[in-house]
Amino acid sequence: MFRIASCIALSLLLAPARGAETADPAQALLEQARQWQFLERPLDGQHALDQLLHIAQPASNLHAEALTLQALGQLQARQTEQARRTLARLRAQHPGYAGIARVERMFRLRGADSAALLRARALFEAGRAQEAYAAFDKLYQGSPPEGPLALEYWQVVARLPGDGWSRAQTELKRLRAAHPTSHRVRSVLASIYLLHPPLPQAVLDELQDLSGFDDSRGEAMALWRRALLQEGGNPPLASYRQYLQRAPDDQTVRSRMAESDARQRRQREQLADPGYRALLAAGRQLDANQLGAAEQSLRLAAARYGRDPQYLRSLGRLREKQGRYADAAEAYSRGQALGGDDWRQRLADARLGEALAGAREAMDRQDWPQARAWIESARQLRADDADVLLAEADWQAAQRNLPAARDYYWLALRRKPDSGRALAGLTALYLEQGKYEDADHLLAAMPMKQRAALGDAYRSAEAQAARARGDALRDKGQTEQAVPYLRQAVSLQPRNPWNRYALAGALLAAGQDAAGKAVLSELADEPSADPDSLYAYALFLSSRGEGPAALAALEKMPAASRTPGMAALQRRAWLKQTLALADAESARGEGWRARRWLEEAEARLAGDGALLADVARAWQRMGDPDRARTLMRDACLAQPTVDNELAYAGLLLDQKRQAEAEPALAVLARNGQRLSAGQRQTLKDLLAGQALIRAEQARAAGQPRQADDILRQAALAAPDNPRLQRALAEGDMASGRWDAARGRLDKILAARPDDDEARLALLDADIGAGRLGVARSGADLLSQPKPGRDADFMLRVLSRIAALGDADRVDSELARLRAAGLSAPGVYLLAGERAQAHGQPQQAQALYREGLEASARQAAAAQPSAETADGPLRQLPPADAREEGLHRAYAELLDKQSWKAWQGIDLLYRGPSDGTPGASQMTLWQTPLLLEKAAPGNGHYFFRGEAASVSAGSLDLGPGNDYTLNRFGSVAACAPSASPQACAAAYGAQRARGVALGGGYESDDWRFDIGVTPLGFPVSNIVGGARRTGDLGPFGYKLALARRPLTSSLLSYAGVRDPYVGQAWGGVVATGVGGGLGYDKGGSFGVWSNFAYQQLSGENVDSNRKLTAMGGVYWRVVDEPDRLITAGVNTVNFWYRKNLGGFTFGQGGYYSPQRYNSLSLPLRYAARNERWSYFIRGAASFSSAREDASPFYPTRPDLQARAGNPFFGAGSGPGRGTALTGAFEYQLSPGVVLGGMLDLQRSQYYQPSRLLFYLRYQPDGAPRTLPFPVEPLQPYSEF
């Protein structure tokens, strides 16, 4: 009857659901076939397969699976030949389908491997589960079987140590859900619970249910009987009675029920006693490791059961778990006095535990003799115990007796094959020595049985070996090779957060920071994440600068779970976030809010010197170095620890207060032996920083050799300090010792492959040495994304790429940075500069504006607040240099695109004491007008108009002035027929007036202009020129082609009309080419040079030629944003072919020696504040010159003959001179600037004075600050 009901139920279950519109008939048929085969009724399943093969598409996976099941069913029905034909059809129609391997495996199990299958089953029946599992695993090639064989397989797995039972339970439950009508699956699942008594009531109920079916009654009754008779099972009496209803003649079960009933009556009586209940509870609590609760329970039981063996056993167990082994031994001794067989062993275990615990504690505090004594005591108790051998191995390893340690670990592992501690110790010993192959061989050689016994400990050792290999490769800088090993460590121990932390760090170093973050967040994001997972995640986030996220991760863990290290990280993360908020408030001008943040940090971190040092540095960034210094000084006085003293000394060095830092550093250096290794390294770094400051001061004082000596001496004490070595390399590069610099930098990189600063300096060395191919390779490497390479660093790399002349590469890399979402001010700054270089000023303006808006958003997002502060608004300079540069570039671009109007009045004066009246004396008034308008691209158009009035006075017609009069015009040729005074009188007062006009275009790279010298002068010339400027590697260059007037005198500039000759002469212009080359990287010095070749010509003036070569070097003695002091050495050299410095007809009236050499020593001071910008420049010069004799009338031989062939005399000699120049600009209003300049020159050959005042007007206001240094208005005549 039961069988008929079962079949009906099964038919109903397997029948496809009718009326279910979403049911798939083909899948339903496939599932029916599987169910019938699992019930070992393949012929019933064949009906479903026949229908399925009829409707399935021949090329579909459904068709392939149907053939697979048909072949398996035929084998199950022992239709071997039909199965072979079906397999052949499957291979032909679906080559490569996975089902082919399943059928082939079943053929093997019923053929070639049938004997091996029987042997595996025999091992299982003999109770040798691990050997049976290895045999089954070999047969199934690591993949569990399907169908009825799966039940056999999971029964074997359930008997394996470790997690075998839980794996089997999971899989059998899955099979039960897939085959709910299979009584066999239900019976097998129930059977494995017998391996871990007592059985749950649900399993007993399941066995009772299964005993009601014909096909499962026998097996279910046998299992039920075993459960009832099993020791420790304690099934309820109801289960006995239900069993006896089905097997009333089973006297053994009936007797056991009577015993259980009597025992339960006694227990009920005892359970009425609170003391006994407490005694039982203590046992359960000890099993659950609830030591506090067990202590309380035993106290309650002590009064009545203090001499009970069960009480003494529980008390001894408790004391052992508490590590109080002497007390445990005392409890066991009392139990031994009561009699029994197990007390001796318990007492021996307690005394052994006491000895081993003593050895561990002594080794922890590095008391090696005491540890040795405890180990000897343990050896006397049980010399061959695995834990004793482990203690011996640990002691030998700590003494660096590595061969002995290895032997003891091996002995412990042989004594106790499942000892995870022994395996871990032996593996660590190999790994510590770098013997990775030995560690791998150790693990690979372990038999499967031992691996299974070790369980998690074996996987932990595998992970330990993989982690060690990965860490070693990372230490060598081979990050990509390390990642696979670290991934293996994570896969072997997926719940180990520190293996994940190592992998995340490697991925971060490889530029895969998102992947690294995901590795750790997988555990940290779990609702029940453990403290270690959260701590590892927070450490990683903190290393990436994600302070708020790190703080959030730490705050997820309960305060009681935080270790001191976790609490310290939380404080660091909170401080980092607080300082970021303060910096943001300061950057957007809310200094009072920033101060509140820092004051709160001071209060919360009082007593924590290390973190207060960061607060002090924040005060310094805010421009309050005194507050920073006071904070650290007070911290040192309150807690005069070495760490606080080091932090205070570091702050003083940061503030360049070397003299105050030196005493503290000297004391720390004298007590160096008392410092920890970390403190000694910090001290070395500070001493290196001190040396760098002293070297910088020596270099600024013009003593580069002393600076190098300081650095070399410091490098002897700290040869591995990268900052010192980089500074020495920079000194080598400054002196052109490129190979020496490269050698130093190569050594740094050999020790620190990830030192990007050294690699960047190496790139500079290669560029300087002309190794451009190597430099490009270095630039390629540095331009790759990598953790730690922030936007500022990438921009510095791009500046080197630009120096290599690869503008396209700069554009592409910049585009990549922007595409990656980098919004640092420097990115927008460079993008804007590149847009200007491409002639796209509007795009550049948009980029600058976007960058400023992004910076403002970032600062505002740090701490939104609706509060406002009383008092005037003030503009604070951006803290970041790149952001300041962005402001400056935007202002300069707006300035270029705005209208400007300049109007000035300029006086050039050479008085009677410095020149000859009527000839070299000169008063030149000019009123320069300059209009500028933005042009398409990066430049602007300009128009110039200058009214000029020049006067030389009148010749002195006194009777004693014949010598001077004969040296002007044609007086000497006129004199034979008249006196010089009579001839000279006709010239009258020498003056001229006119208006000069000019216009052109100017950009950063080009300037073009064309104009005319003042119209109205006796001689007027067309003038103009073209100029090109740019960069050539690290140098700047200038090329020019020009025609310019000479304003040395009225004669050279305006020309003079000669009344006797009837012609004008003068109006000299210099036409030629020139160029310059300079070097200035914004460092402590710069170099400049100019070269020119010019042809000089004028109306009725003899032609001339001039060669010029000049150059100099200058040093920035003080280089601050608003203050600059420079000193230098300049040399000026020029050579004229002819001496045409006279004022007779045909001479040019300009100083033209055949050789002129001078050396000058200039000194300039420049400063700027909110409204003023000014400079003062002084110079002393020493010169030497030579002039050849020159005829009075080089262009008129007739006049020369008539005058008696006179010559200007030759001469040579030394000279000296001084110069003083001052200039200023003052912001009268946002759109109006007043400027001026005074220039005084005193030398033997050139003594003019110049005075200039001008106004500059911009209708929309001046976007940029006043120029620094001042750039006075230049008249067109001085171009």
Short mmCIF file of C-alpha atoms in Angstrom, two decimals, residues 252 704 858 1223:
data_model
loop_
_atom_site.label_atom_id
_atom_site.label_comp_id
_atom_site.label_asym_id
_atom_site.label_seq_id
_atom_site.Cartn_x
_atom_site.Cartn_y
_atom_site.Cartn_z
CA THR A 252 18.07 -4.75 24.01
CA PRO A 704 79.12 76.50 -3.59
CA GLN A 858 36.80 71.43 -3.18
CA ALA A 1223 61.49 102.76 -10.65
#
